[in-house]
């Protein structure tokens, strides 16, 4: 395969960041229509996950308790505990991104999606960072008293095949955060089937998606409790992403942004907090996809949201969210349980939490940035397997031997 020139996202505004650093950390894209606000939404999602996990590691792993809880402590805890919904926002983003090539083909006359290339791209883009991190965790866990290699081997195998939730009924022992990636994989496999609905007439198509979102939002009423985590509990968020991609492709991307477009997103924040704090359960389940869609709408149509979400620091950190998601648990464990557990606390949950978060978030981003630059970002270039194969061929030629496809699998 001939070398394909890497295309990077357009230059970000602002002179505070060094152009060299930005170019090194910027996401590699080849679709030609990079949307920085999507990386901004990824930033919101990964920060939400980080914030809730920092609280969990501090109170559970480090054993910090607070007999006297002030109203401020309660308010901070209530908001922080909603951080788990960052994963749901990730699911909407995935639905949007994965539907994009299908929407371009159906609505804009773009090139057809070749399923073999579609799935191969998922493998070459996501598998190397995931597998490398899983193997590293597996190798080092026994050194920290987290079981033996013999005990952990079945969990590693289930994790690498994205079946840990199905086999063990819980998240991976190697990296518990991988539970959501297993749900993502299930949707990846279903995307071509879901995309076939895009050929329906507009009104019928959108009605079908809205109905499906409603049905899956009521999963607690018909999915047996106690079963493994699967796409059945989260399909409504992926489907919402597909609907948003439909709207973006057909109308939003050519419409001008306005401050009026920010209103829905600004209303979604307090509404989301109020609903999930006061009406957790079926009511929240039904409304959550739509409230998150309100934020998504303002990200793509609002001027204020666009300005904030496309800011260099926000978009770049959001662009490396996969690396952060894979590594943040281990970094938090080391930082909080290993380094901060014995630190004298400030006397209240809110004060301690903000102090710990101020230490942990930069640490997570710094460690993840190294992994992102060395492992994840190179895999964003679609032709990296071909270039790697070419490098292996050069080595074999230097040794007087010709490499064959069996020596290294070339890109399709």
PDB file of N, CA, C and O in Angstrom, residues 248 251-253 255-262 296-303 306:
ATOM      1  N   UNK A 248     -27.083  16.393  12.025  1.00  0.00           N
ATOM      2  CA  UNK A 248     -25.874  17.148  11.656  1.00  0.00           C
ATOM      3  C   UNK A 248     -25.633  17.063  10.144  1.00  0.00           C
ATOM      4  O   UNK A 248     -25.370  18.068   9.494  1.00  0.00           O
ATOM      5  N   UNK A 251     -28.673  18.948   8.197  1.00  0.00           N
ATOM      6  CA  UNK A 251     -29.048  20.348   8.429  1.00  0.00           C
ATOM      7  C   UNK A 251     -28.015  21.152   9.204  1.00  0.00           C
ATOM      8  O   UNK A 251     -27.637  22.242   8.794  1.00  0.00           O
ATOM      9  N   UNK A 252     -27.538  20.601  10.305  1.00  0.00           N
ATOM     10  CA  UNK A 252     -26.788  21.437  11.236  1.00  0.00           C
ATOM     11  C   UNK A 252     -25.434  21.900  10.715  1.00  0.00           C
ATOM     12  O   UNK A 252     -24.996  23.002  11.018  1.00  0.00           O
ATOM     13  N   UNK A 253     -24.755  21.056   9.958  1.00  0.00           N
ATOM     14  CA  UNK A 253     -23.390  21.410   9.580  1.00  0.00           C
ATOM     15  C   UNK A 253     -23.326  22.600   8.632  1.00  0.00           C
ATOM     16  O   UNK A 253     -22.296  23.258   8.522  1.00  0.00           O
ATOM     17  N   UNK A 255     -25.690  25.106   8.836  1.00  0.00           N
ATOM     18  CA  UNK A 255     -26.382  26.220   9.497  1.00  0.00           C
ATOM     19  C   UNK A 255     -25.390  27.046  10.301  1.00  0.00           C
ATOM     20  O   UNK A 255     -24.400  26.522  10.826  1.00  0.00           O
ATOM     21  N   UNK A 256     -25.633  28.317  10.393  1.00  0.00           N
ATOM     22  CA  UNK A 256     -24.748  29.191  11.162  1.00  0.00           C
ATOM     23  C   UNK A 256     -24.995  29.014  12.652  1.00  0.00           C
ATOM     24  O   UNK A 256     -26.122  28.743  13.091  1.00  0.00           O
ATOM     25  N   UNK A 257     -23.951  29.179  13.426  1.00  0.00           N
ATOM     26  CA  UNK A 257     -24.059  29.080  14.884  1.00  0.00           C
ATOM     27  C   UNK A 257     -24.608  30.391  15.438  1.00  0.00           C
ATOM     28  O   UNK A 257     -24.413  31.454  14.860  1.00  0.00           O
ATOM     29  N   UNK A 258     -25.264  30.293  16.578  1.00  0.00           N
ATOM     30  CA  UNK A 258     -25.820  31.480  17.210  1.00  0.00           C
ATOM     31  C   UNK A 258     -25.818  31.303  18.718  1.00  0.00           C
ATOM     32  O   UNK A 258     -25.735  30.182  19.227  1.00  0.00           O
ATOM     33  N   UNK A 259     -25.931  32.432  19.413  1.00  0.00           N
ATOM     34  CA  UNK A 259     -26.033  32.350  20.871  1.00  0.00           C
ATOM     35  C   UNK A 259     -27.360  31.727  21.278  1.00  0.00           C
ATOM     36  O   UNK A 259     -27.467  31.145  22.359  1.00  0.00           O
ATOM     37  N   UNK A 260     -28.359  31.844  20.418  1.00  0.00           N
ATOM     38  CA  UNK A 260     -29.611  31.163  20.699  1.00  0.00           C
ATOM     39  C   UNK A 260     -29.447  29.651  20.742  1.00  0.00           C
ATOM     40  O   UNK A 260     -30.157  28.949  21.467  1.00  0.00           O
ATOM     41  N   UNK A 261     -28.469  29.148  19.971  1.00  0.00           N
ATOM     42  CA  UNK A 261     -28.194  27.718  19.990  1.00  0.00           C
ATOM     43  C   UNK A 261     -27.581  27.240  21.285  1.00  0.00           C
ATOM     44  O   UNK A 261     -27.522  26.024  21.541  1.00  0.00           O
ATOM     45  N   UNK A 262     -27.118  28.170  22.126  1.00  0.00           N
ATOM     46  CA  UNK A 262     -26.526  27.801  23.419  1.00  0.00           C
ATOM     47  C   UNK A 262     -27.568  27.583  24.505  1.00  0.00           C
ATOM     48  O   UNK A 262     -27.265  26.972  25.533  1.00  0.00           O
ATOM     49  N   UNK A 296     -25.380  18.287  23.387  1.00  0.00           N
ATOM     50  CA  UNK A 296     -24.800  17.985  22.079  1.00  0.00           C
ATOM     51  C   UNK A 296     -25.255  19.009  21.041  1.00  0.00           C
ATOM     52  O   UNK A 296     -24.457  19.499  20.222  1.00  0.00           O
ATOM     53  N   UNK A 297     -26.546  19.354  21.063  1.00  0.00           N
ATOM     54  CA  UNK A 297     -27.093  20.335  20.137  1.00  0.00           C
ATOM     55  C   UNK A 297     -26.360  21.669  20.269  1.00  0.00           C
ATOM     56  O   UNK A 297     -25.950  22.271  19.270  1.00  0.00           O
ATOM     57  N   UNK A 298     -26.199  22.145  21.497  1.00  0.00           N
ATOM     58  CA  UNK A 298     -25.534  23.427  21.695  1.00  0.00           C
ATOM     59  C   UNK A 298     -24.060  23.369  21.327  1.00  0.00           C
ATOM     60  O   UNK A 298     -23.489  24.366  20.887  1.00  0.00           O
ATOM     61  N   UNK A 299     -23.442  22.216  21.492  1.00  0.00           N
ATOM     62  CA  UNK A 299     -22.038  22.075  21.089  1.00  0.00           C
ATOM     63  C   UNK A 299     -21.880  22.266  19.588  1.00  0.00           C
ATOM     64  O   UNK A 299     -20.875  22.822  19.126  1.00  0.00           O
ATOM     65  N   UNK A 300     -22.870  21.825  18.832  1.00  0.00           N
ATOM     66  CA  UNK A 300     -22.792  21.896  17.372  1.00  0.00           C
ATOM     67  C   UNK A 300     -23.477  23.115  16.784  1.00  0.00           C
ATOM     68  O   UNK A 300     -23.218  23.473  15.629  1.00  0.00           O
ATOM     69  N   UNK A 301     -24.355  23.768  17.544  1.00  0.00           N
ATOM     70  CA  UNK A 301     -25.109  24.906  17.016  1.00  0.00           C
ATOM     71  C   UNK A 301     -24.873  26.205  17.767  1.00  0.00           C
ATOM     72  O   UNK A 301     -25.195  27.280  17.256  1.00  0.00           O
ATOM     73  N   UNK A 302     -24.371  26.129  18.996  1.00  0.00           N
ATOM     74  CA  UNK A 302     -24.199  27.330  19.799  1.00  0.00           C
ATOM     75  C   UNK A 302     -22.818  27.949  19.646  1.00  0.00           C
ATOM     76  O   UNK A 302     -21.827  27.247  19.498  1.00  0.00           O
ATOM     77  N   UNK A 303     -22.746  29.259  19.712  1.00  0.00           N
ATOM     78  CA  UNK A 303     -21.461  29.949  19.581  1.00  0.00           C
ATOM     79  C   UNK A 303     -20.648  29.860  20.867  1.00  0.00           C
ATOM     80  O   UNK A 303     -19.437  29.656  20.833  1.00  0.00           O
ATOM     81  N   UNK A 306     -19.398  26.290  21.356  1.00  0.00           N
ATOM     82  CA  UNK A 306     -18.343  26.020  20.383  1.00  0.00           C
ATOM     83  C   UNK A 306     -17.029  26.664  20.805  1.00  0.00           C
ATOM     84  O   UNK A 306     -15.960  26.047  20.709  1.00  0.00           O
TER      85      UNK A 306
END
